[in-house]
PDB file of C-alpha atoms in Angstrom:
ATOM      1  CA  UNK N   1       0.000   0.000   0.000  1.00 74.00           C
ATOM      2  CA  UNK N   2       3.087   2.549   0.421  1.00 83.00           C
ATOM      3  CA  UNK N   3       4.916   1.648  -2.163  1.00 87.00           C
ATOM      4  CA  UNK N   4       1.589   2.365  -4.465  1.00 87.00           C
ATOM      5  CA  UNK N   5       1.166   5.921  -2.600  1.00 87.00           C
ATOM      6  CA  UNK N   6       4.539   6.611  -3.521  1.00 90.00           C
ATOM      7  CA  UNK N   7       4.718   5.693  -6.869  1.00 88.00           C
ATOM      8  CA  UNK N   8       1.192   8.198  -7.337  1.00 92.00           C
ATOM      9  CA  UNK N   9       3.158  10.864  -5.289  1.00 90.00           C
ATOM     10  CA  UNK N  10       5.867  10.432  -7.523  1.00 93.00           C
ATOM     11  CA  UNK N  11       3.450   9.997 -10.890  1.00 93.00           C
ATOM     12  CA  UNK N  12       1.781  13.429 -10.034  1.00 92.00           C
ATOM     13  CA  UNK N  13       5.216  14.856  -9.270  1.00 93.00           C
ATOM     14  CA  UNK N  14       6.796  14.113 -12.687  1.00 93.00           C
ATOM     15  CA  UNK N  15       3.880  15.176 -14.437  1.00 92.00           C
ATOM     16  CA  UNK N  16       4.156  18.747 -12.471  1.00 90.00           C
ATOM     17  CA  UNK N  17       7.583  18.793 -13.958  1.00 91.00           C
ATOM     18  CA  UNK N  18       6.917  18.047 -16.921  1.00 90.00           C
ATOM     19  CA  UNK N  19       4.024  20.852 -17.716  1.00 88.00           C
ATOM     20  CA  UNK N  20       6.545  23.411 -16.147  1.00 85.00           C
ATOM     21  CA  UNK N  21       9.303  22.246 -18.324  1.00 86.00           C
ATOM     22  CA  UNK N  22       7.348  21.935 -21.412  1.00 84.00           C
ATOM     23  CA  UNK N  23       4.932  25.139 -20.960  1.00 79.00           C
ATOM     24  CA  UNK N  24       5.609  27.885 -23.746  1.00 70.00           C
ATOM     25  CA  UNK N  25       5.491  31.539 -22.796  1.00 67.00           C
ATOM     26  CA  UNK N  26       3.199  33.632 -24.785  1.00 63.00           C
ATOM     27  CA  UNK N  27       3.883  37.170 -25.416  1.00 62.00           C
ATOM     28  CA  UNK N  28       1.460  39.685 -23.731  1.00 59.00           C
ATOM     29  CA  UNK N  29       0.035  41.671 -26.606  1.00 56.00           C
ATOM     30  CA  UNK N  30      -2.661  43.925 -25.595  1.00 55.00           C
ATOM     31  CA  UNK N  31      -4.953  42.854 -28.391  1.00 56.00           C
ATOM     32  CA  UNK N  32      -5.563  39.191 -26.821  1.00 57.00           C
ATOM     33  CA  UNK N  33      -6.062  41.013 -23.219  1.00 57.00           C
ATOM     34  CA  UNK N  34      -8.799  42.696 -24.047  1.00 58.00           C
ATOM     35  CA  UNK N  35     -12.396  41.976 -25.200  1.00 59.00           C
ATOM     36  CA  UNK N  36     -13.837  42.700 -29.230  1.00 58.00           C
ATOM     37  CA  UNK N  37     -17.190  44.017 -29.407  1.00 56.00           C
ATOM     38  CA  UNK N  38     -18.383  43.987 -32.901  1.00 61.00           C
ATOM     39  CA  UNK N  39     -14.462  44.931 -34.425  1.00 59.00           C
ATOM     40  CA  UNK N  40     -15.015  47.948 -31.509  1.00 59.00           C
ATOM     41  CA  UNK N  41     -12.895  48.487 -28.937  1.00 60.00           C
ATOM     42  CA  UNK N  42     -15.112  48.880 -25.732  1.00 60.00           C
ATOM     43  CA  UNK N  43     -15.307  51.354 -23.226  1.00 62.00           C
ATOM     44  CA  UNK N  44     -16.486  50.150 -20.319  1.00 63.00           C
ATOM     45  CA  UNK N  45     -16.008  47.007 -18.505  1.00 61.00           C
ATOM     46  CA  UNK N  46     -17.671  44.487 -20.016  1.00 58.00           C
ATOM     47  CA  UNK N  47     -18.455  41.635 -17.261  1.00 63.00           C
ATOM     48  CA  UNK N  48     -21.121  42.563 -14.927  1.00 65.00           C
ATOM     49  CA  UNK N  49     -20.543  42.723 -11.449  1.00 69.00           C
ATOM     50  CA  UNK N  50     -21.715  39.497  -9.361  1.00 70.00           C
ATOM     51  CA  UNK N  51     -22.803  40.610  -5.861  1.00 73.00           C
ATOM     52  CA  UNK N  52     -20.973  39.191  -2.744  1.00 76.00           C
ATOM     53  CA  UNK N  53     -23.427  38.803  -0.623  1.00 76.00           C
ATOM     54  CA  UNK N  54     -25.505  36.460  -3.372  1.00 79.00           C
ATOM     55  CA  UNK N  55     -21.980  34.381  -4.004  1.00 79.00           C
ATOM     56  CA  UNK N  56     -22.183  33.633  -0.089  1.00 78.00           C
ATOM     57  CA  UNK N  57     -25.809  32.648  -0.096  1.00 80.00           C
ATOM     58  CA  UNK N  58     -25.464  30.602  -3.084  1.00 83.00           C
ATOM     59  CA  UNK N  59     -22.582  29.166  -0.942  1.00 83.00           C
ATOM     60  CA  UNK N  60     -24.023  28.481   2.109  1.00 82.00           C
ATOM     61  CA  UNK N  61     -27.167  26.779   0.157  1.00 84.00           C
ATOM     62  CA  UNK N  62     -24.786  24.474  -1.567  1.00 86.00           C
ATOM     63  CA  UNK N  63     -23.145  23.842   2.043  1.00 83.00           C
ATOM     64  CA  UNK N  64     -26.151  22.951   3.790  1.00 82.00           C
ATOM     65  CA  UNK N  65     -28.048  21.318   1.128  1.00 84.00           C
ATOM     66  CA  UNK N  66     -24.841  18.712   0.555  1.00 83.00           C
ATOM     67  CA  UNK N  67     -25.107  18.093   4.536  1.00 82.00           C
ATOM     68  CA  UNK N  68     -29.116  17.198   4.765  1.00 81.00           C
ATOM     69  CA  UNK N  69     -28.401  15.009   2.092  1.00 83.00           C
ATOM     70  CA  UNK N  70     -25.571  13.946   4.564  1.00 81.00           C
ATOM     71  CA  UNK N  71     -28.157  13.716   6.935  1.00 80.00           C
ATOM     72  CA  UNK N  72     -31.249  12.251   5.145  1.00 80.00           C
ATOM     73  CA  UNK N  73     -28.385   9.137   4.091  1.00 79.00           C
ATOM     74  CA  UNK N  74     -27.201   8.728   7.482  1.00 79.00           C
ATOM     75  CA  UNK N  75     -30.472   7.245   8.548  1.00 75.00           C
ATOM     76  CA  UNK N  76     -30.031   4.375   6.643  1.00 74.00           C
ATOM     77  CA  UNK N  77     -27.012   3.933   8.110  1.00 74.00           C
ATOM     78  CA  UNK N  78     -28.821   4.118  11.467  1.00 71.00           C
ATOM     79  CA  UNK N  79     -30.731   1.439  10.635  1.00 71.00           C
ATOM     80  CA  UNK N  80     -28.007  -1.201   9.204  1.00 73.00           C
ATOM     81  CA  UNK N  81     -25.211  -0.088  12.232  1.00 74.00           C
ATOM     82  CA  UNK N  82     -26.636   1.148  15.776  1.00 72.00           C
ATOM     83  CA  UNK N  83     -23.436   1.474  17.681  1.00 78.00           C
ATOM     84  CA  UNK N  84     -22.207   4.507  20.415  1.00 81.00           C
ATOM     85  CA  UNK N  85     -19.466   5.494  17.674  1.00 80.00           C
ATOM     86  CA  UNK N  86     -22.114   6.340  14.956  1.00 80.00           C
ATOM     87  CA  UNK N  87     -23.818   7.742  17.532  1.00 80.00           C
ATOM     88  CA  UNK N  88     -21.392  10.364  18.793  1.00 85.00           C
ATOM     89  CA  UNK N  89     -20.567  11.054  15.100  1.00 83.00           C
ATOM     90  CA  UNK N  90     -23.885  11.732  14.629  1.00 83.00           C
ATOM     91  CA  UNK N  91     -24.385  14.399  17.305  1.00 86.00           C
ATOM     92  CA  UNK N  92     -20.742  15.690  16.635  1.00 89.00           C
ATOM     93  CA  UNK N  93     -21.911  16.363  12.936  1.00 86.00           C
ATOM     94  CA  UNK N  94     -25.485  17.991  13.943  1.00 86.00           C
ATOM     95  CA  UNK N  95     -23.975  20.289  16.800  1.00 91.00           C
ATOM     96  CA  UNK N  96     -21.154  21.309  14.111  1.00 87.00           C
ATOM     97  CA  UNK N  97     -24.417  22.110  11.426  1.00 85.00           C
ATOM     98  CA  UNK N  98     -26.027  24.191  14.245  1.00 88.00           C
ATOM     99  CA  UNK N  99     -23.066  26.225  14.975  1.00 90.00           C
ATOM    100  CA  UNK N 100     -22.166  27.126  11.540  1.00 85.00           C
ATOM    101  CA  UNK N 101     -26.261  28.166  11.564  1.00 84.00           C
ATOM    102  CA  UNK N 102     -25.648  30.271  14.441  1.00 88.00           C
ATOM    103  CA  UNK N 103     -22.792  31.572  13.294  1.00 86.00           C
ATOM    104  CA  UNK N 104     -24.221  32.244  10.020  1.00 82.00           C
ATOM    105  CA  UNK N 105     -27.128  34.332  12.080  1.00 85.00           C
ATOM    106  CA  UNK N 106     -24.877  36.232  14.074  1.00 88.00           C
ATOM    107  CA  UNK N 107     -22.571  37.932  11.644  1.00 82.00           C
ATOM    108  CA  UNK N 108     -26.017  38.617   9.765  1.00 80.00           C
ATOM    109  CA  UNK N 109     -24.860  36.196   6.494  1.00 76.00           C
ATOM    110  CA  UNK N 110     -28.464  35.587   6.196  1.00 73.00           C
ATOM    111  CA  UNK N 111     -30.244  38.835   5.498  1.00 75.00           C
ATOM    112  CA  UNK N 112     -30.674  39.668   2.262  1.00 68.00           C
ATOM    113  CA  UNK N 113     -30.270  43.378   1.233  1.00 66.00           C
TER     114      UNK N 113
END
């Protein structure tokens, strides 16, 4: 089992070697940096600006939804293996989930405006 973690350490390590050794430089022209519209050259920024407050919602929706489904699985679990371990794991996991709600209250993460 070492020797094959090794030999993937190693794998992963020659092939970071081997893109830095092989990897061409391109020339920074200012005509590839920027954006065309229509043969025009623009004059504003083009990308719209993403709020922050929206990209930590859509986190924190992504967060909890992957640990109910954590949860929601875990009951089968419950069923097949009833042992103190699981047990404690369990309650370690759902007093971590309520914390990062609390925490989430607190410094006001979930109001929207």
């Amino acid at each position: 089992m070492m020797i094959m973690l090794l030999f993937s350490f190693l794998f992963v390590f020659i092939m970071f070697l081997l893109v830095m050794i092989l990897e061409t430089k391109k020339k920074n022209y200012f005509s590839s940096n920027t954006s065309i519209e229509c043969g025009f050259e623009i004059k504003m920024f083009s990308r719209p600006f993403m709020s922050i407050r929206f990209f930590m919602i859509s986190l924190l929706f992504i967060i909890f939804d992957l640990e109910s489904i954590f949860l929601f699985s875990s009951g089968n679990i419950f069923l097949i293996q009833n042992s103190m371990h699981y047990n404690i794991m369990m309650i370690l996991f759902l007093l971590l989930l309520l914390l990062s709600i609390f925490l989430e209250w607190k410094n006001k993460f979930l109001e929207w405006y």
